[in-house]
Coordinates of C-alpha atoms in Angstrom, one line a residue:
Chain C
X482 CA 9.5 0.5 53.2
X483 CA 9.3 -2.8 55.1
X484 CA 5.8 -3.8 56.1
X485 CA 6.6 -2.8 59.6
X486 CA 8.6 0.2 60.9
X487 CA 11.8 -1.0 62.5
X488 CA 12.0 -0.6 66.2
X489 CA 15.0 1.7 66.1
X490 CA 13.4 4.0 63.5
X491 CA 11.9 7.4 64.4
X492 CA 8.9 6.1 62.4
X493 CA 6.6 8.2 60.2
X494 CA 7.6 11.8 60.1
X495 CA 6.0 14.9 58.6
X496 CA 8.0 17.9 57.5
X497 CA 7.0 21.3 58.6
X498 CA 7.5 24.7 57.1
X499 CA 8.1 28.0 58.7
X500 CA 7.8 31.3 56.9
X501 CA 10.1 34.0 58.0
X502 CA 9.0 37.5 57.3
X503 CA 11.9 39.4 58.7
X504 CA 14.4 40.2 56.0
X505 CA 17.6 38.2 55.9
X506 CA 20.7 40.2 54.8
X507 CA 22.9 37.8 52.9
X508 CA 26.8 37.8 52.9
X509 CA 26.6 38.7 49.2
X510 CA 25.0 42.0 50.2
X511 CA 21.5 41.2 48.9
X512 CA 18.5 40.7 51.0
X513 CA 15.8 38.0 51.1
X514 CA 12.7 39.9 52.3
X515 CA 11.0 36.7 53.2
X516 CA 11.8 33.0 53.0
X517 CA 10.6 29.5 54.1
X518 CA 12.6 26.8 55.7
X519 CA 11.3 23.2 55.7
X520 CA 12.3 21.0 58.6
X521 CA 11.6 17.7 60.5
X522 CA 12.1 17.0 64.2
X523 CA 12.6 13.7 65.9
X524 CA 12.2 13.0 69.6
X525 CA 10.9 15.4 72.3
X526 CA 12.2 18.7 73.3
X527 CA 12.6 18.6 77.1
X528 CA 11.2 21.2 79.5
X529 CA 14.5 23.0 80.0
X530 CA 15.0 22.9 76.1
X531 CA 18.5 21.6 76.8
X532 CA 18.4 18.5 74.6
X533 CA 18.2 20.0 71.1
X534 CA 20.5 18.8 68.3
X535 CA 20.7 20.4 64.9
X536 CA 21.7 18.3 61.9
X537 CA 23.4 20.2 59.1
X538 CA 23.2 18.5 55.7
X539 CA 25.8 18.3 53.0
X540 CA 25.7 19.0 49.3
X541 CA 22.9 16.8 48.2
X542 CA 21.2 16.4 51.6
X543 CA 17.9 17.8 52.9
X544 CA 15.6 17.9 55.8
X545 CA 14.5 14.3 55.6
X546 CA 17.3 12.8 57.7
X547 CA 15.5 9.9 59.4
X548 CA 12.3 7.9 59.4
X549 CA 9.7 7.5 56.7
X550 CA 7.2 9.9 55.1
X551 CA 4.9 7.1 54.3
X552 CA 4.6 3.4 54.4
X553 CA 5.2 3.4 50.7
X554 CA 8.7 4.9 51.1
X555 CA 11.4 2.6 49.7
X556 CA 14.2 4.1 51.9
X557 CA 14.3 6.0 55.2
X558 CA 15.9 9.4 55.5
X559 CA 19.5 9.9 54.4
X560 CA 21.1 9.5 58.0
X561 CA 18.7 7.0 59.4
X562 CA 21.7 4.7 60.3
X563 CA 22.7 7.4 62.9
X564 CA 19.5 9.0 64.0
X565 CA 16.9 7.1 66.0
X566 CA 16.1 5.4 69.4
X567 CA 19.3 3.9 70.7
X568 CA 21.3 5.0 67.7
X569 CA 24.3 7.4 68.1
X570 CA 22.0 10.5 67.8
X571 CA 19.6 8.9 70.3
X572 CA 16.1 10.3 69.9
X573 CA 15.2 8.9 73.3
X574 CA 17.6 11.5 74.7
X575 CA 17.7 14.2 72.1
X576 CA 15.2 16.5 70.2
X577 CA 16.7 16.4 66.7
X578 CA 16.0 19.2 64.2
X579 CA 16.9 18.6 60.5
X580 CA 16.2 21.3 57.9
X581 CA 16.6 21.9 54.2
X582 CA 19.0 24.8 53.7
X583 CA 18.2 28.0 52.1
X584 CA 18.9 27.9 48.3
X585 CA 18.2 24.3 48.3
X586 CA 15.5 22.5 46.3
X587 CA 13.7 20.3 48.7
X588 CA 11.1 22.7 50.1
X589 CA 13.1 25.6 51.5
X590 CA 13.2 28.9 49.6
X591 CA 15.6 28.4 46.7
X592 CA 16.0 29.1 42.9
X593 CA 12.8 27.2 42.0
X594 CA 10.7 29.2 44.4
X595 CA 8.6 32.2 43.3
X596 CA 10.2 35.6 43.6
X597 CA 7.5 37.7 45.2
X598 CA 8.8 40.7 43.3
X599 CA 8.3 39.2 39.8
X600 CA 5.8 36.4 40.4
X601 CA 8.2 34.1 38.6
X602 CA 10.7 31.4 39.7
X603 CA 13.9 33.1 40.9
X604 CA 16.0 30.9 38.6
X605 CA 19.4 32.4 37.9
X606 CA 18.5 35.5 39.9
X607 CA 18.4 33.8 43.2
X608 CA 21.2 35.2 45.4
X609 CA 24.5 33.5 46.0
X610 CA 24.4 31.8 49.4
X611 CA 27.3 31.3 51.8
X612 CA 27.7 29.0 54.7
X613 CA 27.2 31.9 57.1
X614 CA 23.8 32.6 55.5
X615 CA 22.8 29.1 56.2
X616 CA 23.9 29.3 59.8
X617 CA 22.1 32.7 60.3
X618 CA 18.9 31.2 58.9
X619 CA 19.3 28.2 61.2
X620 CA 19.7 30.5 64.1
X621 CA 16.4 32.1 63.2
X622 CA 14.8 28.7 63.1
X623 CA 16.3 28.0 66.5
X624 CA 14.6 31.2 67.7
X625 CA 11.1 30.0 66.3
X626 CA 11.6 26.7 68.1
X627 CA 12.5 28.4 71.3
X628 CA 16.0 26.8 71.4
X629 CA 18.5 29.2 72.9
X630 CA 21.4 26.8 73.0
X631 CA 21.9 23.6 71.0
X632 CA 23.2 20.6 73.0
X633 CA 25.1 19.7 69.8
X634 CA 25.3 20.7 66.2
X635 CA 26.3 17.9 63.9
X636 CA 27.3 17.7 60.3
X637 CA 29.3 15.8 57.8
X638 CA 31.2 17.2 54.8
X639 CA 29.6 20.6 53.9
X640 CA 27.5 20.0 57.1
X641 CA 30.6 20.0 59.2
X642 CA 31.6 23.5 57.7
X643 CA 28.2 24.8 59.0
X644 CA 28.9 23.3 62.4
X645 CA 32.3 25.2 62.6
X646 CA 30.6 28.4 61.4
X647 CA 28.0 28.0 64.1
X648 CA 30.7 27.6 66.7
X649 CA 32.4 30.8 65.5
X650 CA 29.4 33.0 64.8
X651 CA 27.2 31.9 67.8
X652 CA 29.6 30.7 70.4
X653 CA 27.0 30.9 73.2
X654 CA 24.5 28.9 71.3
X655 CA 26.3 25.6 70.8
X656 CA 27.8 23.3 73.5
X657 CA 29.1 20.5 71.3
X658 CA 30.2 20.6 67.7
X659 CA 30.5 17.4 65.8
X660 CA 32.4 17.8 62.6
X661 CA 32.7 14.7 60.4
X662 CA 34.7 14.3 57.2
X663 CA 35.1 18.0 56.7
X664 CA 37.7 20.7 56.2
X665 CA 38.5 24.3 57.2
X666 CA 38.4 25.1 53.5
X667 CA 38.4 23.4 50.2
X668 CA 41.6 22.4 48.4
X669 CA 42.4 23.5 44.8
X670 CA 41.6 19.9 43.8
X671 CA 38.2 20.2 45.5
X672 CA 37.3 23.4 43.7
X673 CA 38.5 22.0 40.5
X674 CA 36.0 19.1 40.7
X675 CA 33.3 21.5 41.6
X676 CA 34.0 23.7 38.7
X677 CA 34.1 20.8 36.3
X678 CA 30.6 19.9 37.6
X679 CA 29.3 23.4 37.2
X680 CA 30.7 23.7 33.7
X681 CA 28.8 20.5 32.8
X682 CA 25.6 22.2 34.0
X683 CA 26.1 25.5 32.3
X684 CA 27.2 23.8 29.0
X685 CA 23.8 22.0 28.8
X686 CA 21.8 23.7 26.0
X687 CA 18.8 23.5 28.2
X688 CA 20.4 25.6 30.9
X689 CA 19.4 28.9 29.3
X690 CA 21.8 30.9 31.7
X691 CA 19.8 29.5 34.6
X692 CA 16.4 30.4 33.4
X693 CA 15.4 26.9 32.3
X694 CA 12.1 27.0 34.2
X695 CA 11.1 29.9 32.2
X696 CA 11.8 27.9 29.1
X697 CA 9.8 24.9 30.5
X698 CA 12.9 22.7 30.5
X699 CA 15.6 21.3 32.7
X700 CA 19.4 20.9 32.1
X701 CA 19.2 17.2 33.1
X702 CA 22.1 16.0 31.1
X703 CA 24.4 18.6 32.6
X704 CA 23.3 18.0 36.1
X705 CA 23.6 14.2 35.7
X706 CA 27.2 14.7 34.5
X707 CA 27.9 17.1 37.4
X708 CA 26.5 14.4 39.8
X709 CA 28.6 11.7 38.1
X710 CA 31.8 13.8 38.7
X711 CA 30.8 14.4 42.3
X712 CA 29.9 10.8 42.9
X713 CA 33.4 9.6 41.8
X714 CA 35.0 11.8 44.3
X715 CA 32.7 10.4 47.2
X716 CA 33.9 6.8 46.6
X717 CA 37.3 5.3 47.2
X718 CA 39.2 3.4 44.4
X719 CA 38.9 0.4 46.5
X720 CA 35.2 0.7 47.2
X721 CA 34.5 1.2 43.5
X722 CA 36.7 -1.8 42.5
X723 CA 35.1 -4.1 45.1
X724 CA 31.5 -3.2 44.1
X725 CA 32.0 -3.0 40.3
X726 CA 35.4 -4.1 39.4
X727 CA 35.6 -4.5 35.5
X728 CA 32.3 -6.5 35.5
X729 CA 30.3 -5.9 32.3
X730 CA 26.7 -5.2 32.3
X731 CA 26.3 -6.0 28.6
X732 CA 28.5 -6.8 25.6
X733 CA 31.7 -8.8 25.5
X734 CA 35.3 -8.5 24.5
X735 CA 35.3 -11.4 22.2
X736 CA 37.1 -10.9 19.0
X737 CA 34.8 -10.3 16.0
X738 CA 32.2 -9.0 18.3
X739 CA 31.0 -5.5 17.3
X740 CA 28.6 -5.1 20.2
X741 CA 29.3 -2.2 22.4
X742 CA 30.5 -3.0 25.8
X743 CA 29.1 -1.5 29.0
X744 CA 30.9 -1.7 32.3
X745 CA 28.8 -2.0 35.4
X746 CA 30.4 1.2 36.8
X747 CA 29.2 3.1 33.7
X748 CA 25.7 2.0 34.2
X749 CA 25.8 2.7 37.9
X750 CA 27.2 6.3 37.5
X751 CA 24.6 7.0 34.7
X752 CA 21.8 5.8 37.0
X753 CA 23.1 7.9 39.8
X754 CA 23.4 11.0 37.6
X755 CA 20.0 10.6 36.0
X756 CA 18.1 10.0 39.2
X757 CA 19.9 13.0 40.8
X758 CA 19.1 15.1 37.8
X759 CA 15.3 14.3 38.3
X760 CA 15.2 15.4 41.9
X761 CA 17.8 18.2 42.2
X762 CA 17.8 21.7 40.9
X763 CA 20.8 23.0 38.7
X764 CA 20.8 26.5 40.1
X765 CA 20.8 25.0 43.6
X766 CA 23.7 22.8 42.7
X767 CA 25.7 25.8 41.4
X768 CA 25.0 27.8 44.6
X769 CA 25.7 25.0 46.9
X770 CA 29.1 24.2 45.3
X771 CA 30.0 27.9 45.3
X772 CA 29.2 28.0 49.0
X773 CA 31.6 25.1 49.4
X774 CA 34.4 26.8 47.4
X775 CA 34.0 30.1 49.3
X776 CA 34.0 28.7 52.7
X777 CA 37.3 29.5 54.5
X778 CA 36.9 29.6 58.3
X779 CA 40.2 31.4 58.9
X780 CA 40.0 34.0 56.1
X781 CA 38.9 36.8 58.4
X782 CA 41.6 35.8 61.0
X783 CA 44.7 36.4 58.7
X784 CA 44.4 32.8 57.5
X785 CA 45.1 31.6 61.1
X786 CA 42.6 29.0 62.1
X787 CA 43.9 29.1 65.7
X788 CA 42.7 32.7 66.0
X789 CA 39.4 31.7 64.5
X790 CA 38.8 28.9 66.9
X791 CA 39.7 31.1 69.8
X792 CA 36.3 32.6 69.2
X793 CA 34.6 29.4 70.0
X794 CA 33.2 27.9 73.3
X795 CA 32.0 24.5 72.1
X796 CA 33.6 21.1 72.8
X797 CA 34.5 19.5 69.5
X798 CA 34.3 16.0 68.2
X799 CA 36.1 15.6 64.8
X800 CA 35.9 12.3 62.8
X801 CA 37.6 11.4 59.5
X802 CA 37.8 8.3 57.4
X803 CA 41.0 6.6 56.2
X804 CA 40.1 6.4 52.5
X805 CA 38.3 9.7 52.2
X806 CA 40.2 11.6 49.5
X807 CA 37.7 14.3 49.0
X808 CA 38.1 15.5 52.6
X809 CA 41.0 13.5 53.7
X810 CA 42.1 12.8 57.3
X811 CA 44.8 15.5 56.8
X812 CA 42.0 18.1 56.5
X813 CA 40.6 16.9 59.8
X814 CA 44.1 17.1 61.3
X815 CA 44.2 20.8 60.4
X816 CA 40.9 21.3 62.3
X817 CA 42.1 19.4 65.3
X818 CA 45.6 21.1 65.4
X819 CA 44.0 24.5 65.3
X820 CA 41.6 23.6 68.1
X821 CA 44.5 22.4 70.2
X822 CA 46.5 25.5 69.4
X823 CA 43.6 27.5 70.5
X824 CA 43.3 25.5 73.7
X825 CA 39.9 24.3 72.9
X826 CA 38.5 20.9 73.9
X827 CA 38.6 18.3 71.1
X828 CA 38.3 14.6 70.6
X829 CA 39.4 13.2 67.3
X830 CA 39.0 9.7 65.8
X831 CA 40.2 8.5 62.4
X832 CA 38.0 5.6 61.3
X833 CA 39.4 2.9 59.2
X834 CA 37.0 2.5 56.3
X835 CA 37.0 1.4 52.7
X836 CA 34.2 3.6 51.6
X837 CA 35.8 6.9 50.9
X838 CA 33.9 10.1 51.7
X839 CA 30.6 8.3 51.6
X840 CA 31.7 6.5 54.8
X841 CA 30.1 9.3 56.9
X842 CA 26.7 8.1 55.8
X843 CA 27.2 4.4 56.0
X844 CA 27.0 2.0 59.0
X845 CA 30.3 1.3 60.6
X846 CA 30.9 -0.3 64.0
X847 CA 33.7 1.9 65.2
X848 CA 32.2 5.1 63.8
X849 CA 29.0 4.3 65.7
X850 CA 30.9 3.6 68.9
X851 CA 32.9 6.9 68.8
X852 CA 29.9 9.0 67.7
X853 CA 27.5 7.3 70.1
X854 CA 29.8 7.3 73.1
X855 CA 30.7 10.9 72.7
X856 CA 27.0 12.0 72.4
X857 CA 26.1 9.8 75.4
X858 CA 28.4 12.1 77.4
X859 CA 26.6 15.2 76.3
X860 CA 24.7 16.6 79.3
X861 CA 21.1 17.6 78.8
Chain Y
X614 CA 46.1 3.2 89.8
X615 CA 49.6 2.3 88.7
X616 CA 52.3 3.4 91.1
X617 CA 54.2 5.5 88.6
X618 CA 51.0 7.4 87.8
X619 CA 50.5 8.3 91.4
X620 CA 54.1 9.7 91.8
X621 CA 53.7 11.9 88.7
X622 CA 51.3 14.3 90.2
X623 CA 54.0 15.8 92.4
X624 CA 55.7 17.2 89.4
X625 CA 52.7 18.6 87.7
X626 CA 51.7 22.3 88.4
X627 CA 48.1 23.2 89.3
X628 CA 46.1 24.3 86.2
X629 CA 49.0 23.6 83.7
X630 CA 48.6 22.5 80.2
X631 CA 49.6 18.9 79.5
X632 CA 50.0 16.5 76.7
X633 CA 49.9 12.8 77.4
X634 CA 51.5 10.6 74.8
X635 CA 49.9 7.1 74.6
X636 CA 47.4 8.0 77.2
X637 CA 45.8 4.6 77.2
X638 CA 42.4 4.5 78.9
X639 CA 43.0 8.1 80.2
X640 CA 43.4 7.1 83.9
X641 CA 46.3 9.6 84.5
X642 CA 44.8 12.4 82.5
X643 CA 41.5 12.1 84.3
X644 CA 43.4 11.9 87.6
X645 CA 45.4 15.0 86.9
X646 CA 42.3 16.9 85.7
X647 CA 40.5 15.9 88.9
X648 CA 43.4 16.7 91.3
X649 CA 45.4 19.4 89.5
X650 CA 42.7 21.0 87.2
X651 CA 45.0 20.6 84.3
X652 CA 44.0 21.3 80.8
X653 CA 45.0 18.2 79.0
X654 CA 45.0 16.3 75.8
X655 CA 45.8 12.6 75.3
X656 CA 47.2 11.0 72.2
X657 CA 46.3 7.3 71.6
X658 CA 46.0 4.9 68.7
X659 CA 44.1 2.0 70.1
X660 CA 40.4 2.3 69.3
X661 CA 39.3 0.4 72.4
X662 CA 41.3 2.7 74.7
X663 CA 40.0 5.8 72.7
X664 CA 36.5 4.7 73.4
X665 CA 37.2 4.5 77.2
X666 CA 38.7 8.0 77.0
X667 CA 35.6 9.3 75.3
X668 CA 33.4 7.7 78.0
X669 CA 35.4 9.7 80.5
X670 CA 34.8 12.9 78.6
X671 CA 38.6 13.4 78.0
X672 CA 40.2 15.2 75.1
X673 CA 41.6 12.2 73.3
X674 CA 43.2 12.6 69.8
X675 CA 43.9 9.6 67.6
X676 CA 47.5 9.9 66.6
X677 CA 50.5 7.6 66.0
X678 CA 53.5 8.8 68.0
X679 CA 55.8 7.2 65.5
X680 CA 54.7 9.9 63.0
X681 CA 56.1 12.5 65.4
X682 CA 54.5 15.6 67.1
X683 CA 55.1 18.0 64.2
X684 CA 51.6 19.2 64.5
X685 CA 52.2 20.7 67.9
X686 CA 54.0 24.1 68.3
X687 CA 57.3 24.6 70.2
X688 CA 56.8 24.9 73.9
X689 CA 53.0 24.8 73.5
X690 CA 52.6 22.6 76.7
X691 CA 53.9 23.0 80.2
X692 CA 54.4 19.2 80.5
X693 CA 54.5 16.5 78.0
X694 CA 54.1 13.0 79.6
X695 CA 54.7 9.6 78.3
X696 CA 54.2 6.7 80.7
X697 CA 55.2 3.1 79.9
X698 CA 55.2 3.8 76.1
X699 CA 58.9 4.7 75.4
X700 CA 59.8 1.0 74.8
X701 CA 57.0 0.6 72.3
X702 CA 58.2 3.3 69.8
X703 CA 60.1 2.8 66.6
X704 CA 62.3 5.9 67.4
X705 CA 62.3 6.6 71.0
X706 CA 65.1 9.1 70.9
X707 CA 63.3 11.2 68.2
X708 CA 60.1 11.2 70.1
X709 CA 62.0 12.2 73.2
X710 CA 63.5 15.3 71.2
X711 CA 60.1 16.1 70.0
X712 CA 58.6 15.9 73.5
X713 CA 61.2 18.4 74.7
X714 CA 60.5 20.7 71.8
X715 CA 56.8 20.7 72.4
X716 CA 56.9 20.7 76.1
X717 CA 58.7 23.0 78.6
X718 CA 59.2 19.9 80.6
X719 CA 58.7 16.3 80.1
X720 CA 57.9 13.2 82.3
X721 CA 58.8 9.8 81.0
X722 CA 58.3 6.5 82.7
X723 CA 59.5 3.0 81.5
X724 CA 60.1 -0.5 82.9
X725 CA 63.7 -1.3 83.7
X726 CA 65.1 -4.1 81.6
X727 CA 68.2 -4.1 83.8
X728 CA 66.0 -5.4 86.7
X729 CA 67.6 -8.4 88.4
X730 CA 64.7 -10.7 87.5
X731 CA 65.2 -9.9 83.8
X732 CA 68.9 -10.3 84.2
X733 CA 68.6 -13.6 86.1
X734 CA 66.0 -15.0 83.6
X735 CA 68.3 -14.2 80.6
X736 CA 71.4 -15.5 82.4
X737 CA 70.0 -18.7 83.7
X738 CA 67.6 -19.7 81.0
X739 CA 69.3 -18.0 78.0
X740 CA 65.9 -16.8 76.8
X741 CA 64.3 -13.4 76.6
X742 CA 62.5 -12.6 79.9
X743 CA 58.7 -13.3 80.2
X744 CA 57.2 -12.3 83.5
X745 CA 54.1 -10.8 85.0
X746 CA 55.6 -7.4 84.5
X747 CA 56.8 -8.1 80.9
X748 CA 54.3 -10.8 79.9
X749 CA 55.0 -10.9 76.1
X750 CA 57.0 -13.3 73.9
X751 CA 59.8 -11.6 72.1
X752 CA 58.2 -12.2 68.6
X753 CA 54.8 -10.7 69.5
X754 CA 55.3 -7.8 71.9
X755 CA 54.5 -4.1 71.7
X756 CA 57.8 -3.5 73.6
X757 CA 60.4 -3.3 70.8
X758 CA 62.9 -1.0 72.4
X759 CA 63.7 -2.0 76.0
X760 CA 66.4 -0.2 77.9
X761 CA 67.8 0.0 81.4
X762 CA 68.0 3.1 83.6
X763 CA 71.6 3.4 82.7
X764 CA 70.9 3.1 79.0
X765 CA 68.3 5.9 79.3
X766 CA 70.6 8.2 81.2
X767 CA 73.4 7.8 78.6
X768 CA 70.9 8.8 76.0
X769 CA 69.9 11.8 78.0
X770 CA 73.6 12.9 78.3
X771 CA 74.3 12.4 74.6
X772 CA 71.3 14.6 73.8
X773 CA 71.9 17.2 76.4
X774 CA 68.7 16.4 78.3
X775 CA 68.7 17.5 81.8
X776 CA 67.3 15.2 84.4
X777 CA 65.5 17.3 87.0
X778 CA 64.3 14.4 89.1
X779 CA 64.4 10.7 89.0
X780 CA 62.2 8.5 91.0
X781 CA 62.4 4.7 91.1
X782 CA 59.2 2.9 92.1
X783 CA 58.5 -0.8 92.6
X784 CA 55.1 -2.4 92.6
X785 CA 56.4 -5.6 94.1
X786 CA 59.6 -6.5 96.1
X787 CA 62.8 -4.6 96.7
X788 CA 61.4 -1.5 98.2
X789 CA 64.7 -0.8 100.1
X790 CA 67.1 -2.3 97.7
X791 CA 65.8 -0.2 94.8
X792 CA 67.2 3.0 96.5
X793 CA 70.5 1.3 97.0
X794 CA 71.0 -0.2 93.5
X795 CA 68.2 1.2 91.3
X796 CA 69.3 -0.3 88.0
X797 CA 69.3 -3.7 89.5
X798 CA 66.3 -3.5 91.9
X799 CA 64.1 -0.8 90.4
X800 CA 61.2 -1.9 88.4
X801 CA 59.9 1.4 87.0
X802 CA 61.6 4.8 86.6
X803 CA 60.0 8.2 86.4
X804 CA 62.2 10.8 84.8
X805 CA 61.5 14.5 84.9
X806 CA 63.3 16.1 82.1
X807 CA 64.2 19.4 80.6
X808 CA 66.4 20.5 77.7

């Protein structure tokens, strides 16, 4: 944290928690009798309650999207570049709600929470969650906050899938849908990467079939490998080359030198993996990647996304990034084409970026322009 | 508003579904939405123009026309429009085919390279025409496929494209002469086409 809060920051924020006591029937058929959602808000809800914006987070995201929790924080929330006064999601205009999804591990009910029936951590017994369950629970949170209709719901990657699910399941409750670097469904390659990551986790001897908490341990190595695999897919070949190249962190290739060589990229990936493994829950990771795999917007519409989008009322903004190979621009084209086929309003921009899938989180002049100008046109 | 844009409205049905290829800053699309209540999408590749369309609240989709219109279904639009962009395409004839596949009707406008000023410039100076209408040097111009009205009509005949209407409009001089000898005195043509 800098000594002073930047002028375009939402400043110090405090998460809030709401306990829901009405049972939530999940897509898997099981029911959560009660659950908690942790969330943050930025900006002020207007009297007409017409300026509310919901942020849906991606795989490793959480409720802390903007601002700082304390003056000691090293970094602001994960989407601080885009949320704040005068930023694309302008908190002078909008009341922004950002939550941690159900099944996560940053404060909302998830595998590390206590199962009231057993008095122990849920662990492996926590239900499988789907995108529609997140959206249903987000709708209950909207009820609690008194928000009938969101001015906009915004999400990147897996967050974009939640936005599309919102538009389908609650067409009267969302006016603008902003879907960034996302897809109608995962490709086989996407699922393959997710499965490799899950396999790394369950192969860790400390995983104990998901009941590692009971065994007072954590499958940190497996989770770190899972994160390393994921992280590779978030970066472009170019970005990785530019940032790390073949630079060495230690050792040398000199003949007669037996010292092991470590590339910068190895050290970077290990650091990313280890720090993730210290803050994320393995069971959450498995559930969230499964939710990604299962998501298929058009499945219930004979695999026809046009029929699916005919259910929607929202105006869409779709954004993709040129070097994103995890959710390539072609995936966004599929969304846009289906919306056009369904005669739904849509704006689409393909941002030239070197940063691969990660680009949706990073500052970029054109991205900011498209995003900001679109949201400036949202009536409140 | 450009004079060709103003004429186009007469050929657009109230409340119809239109696709504007190379929609620029969205002037025409916005005008047709306001006056004809059309449901419209614009395709554009220039980020600065896309920004202006977004400011206007238009449905603008970033798409390179040279990659075709394969993402749009047959006859999915009442009218597909393309104003002053034909001459910038790598394969104008293929885009024209695509327009007539996607739209029930098409409207195309383009500058006339057979206009007497262009002919005069080339004939007297022996150099590619540069004027206020065509302000680019040959080596650095978005206009890579100029044609005359006659050229375009030959193409239409070859591809069995029916010209429903043709209107010739002049921003500048030659208002009477253009009706008399359009390919010599017309500046811009608006073609209303059907397959």
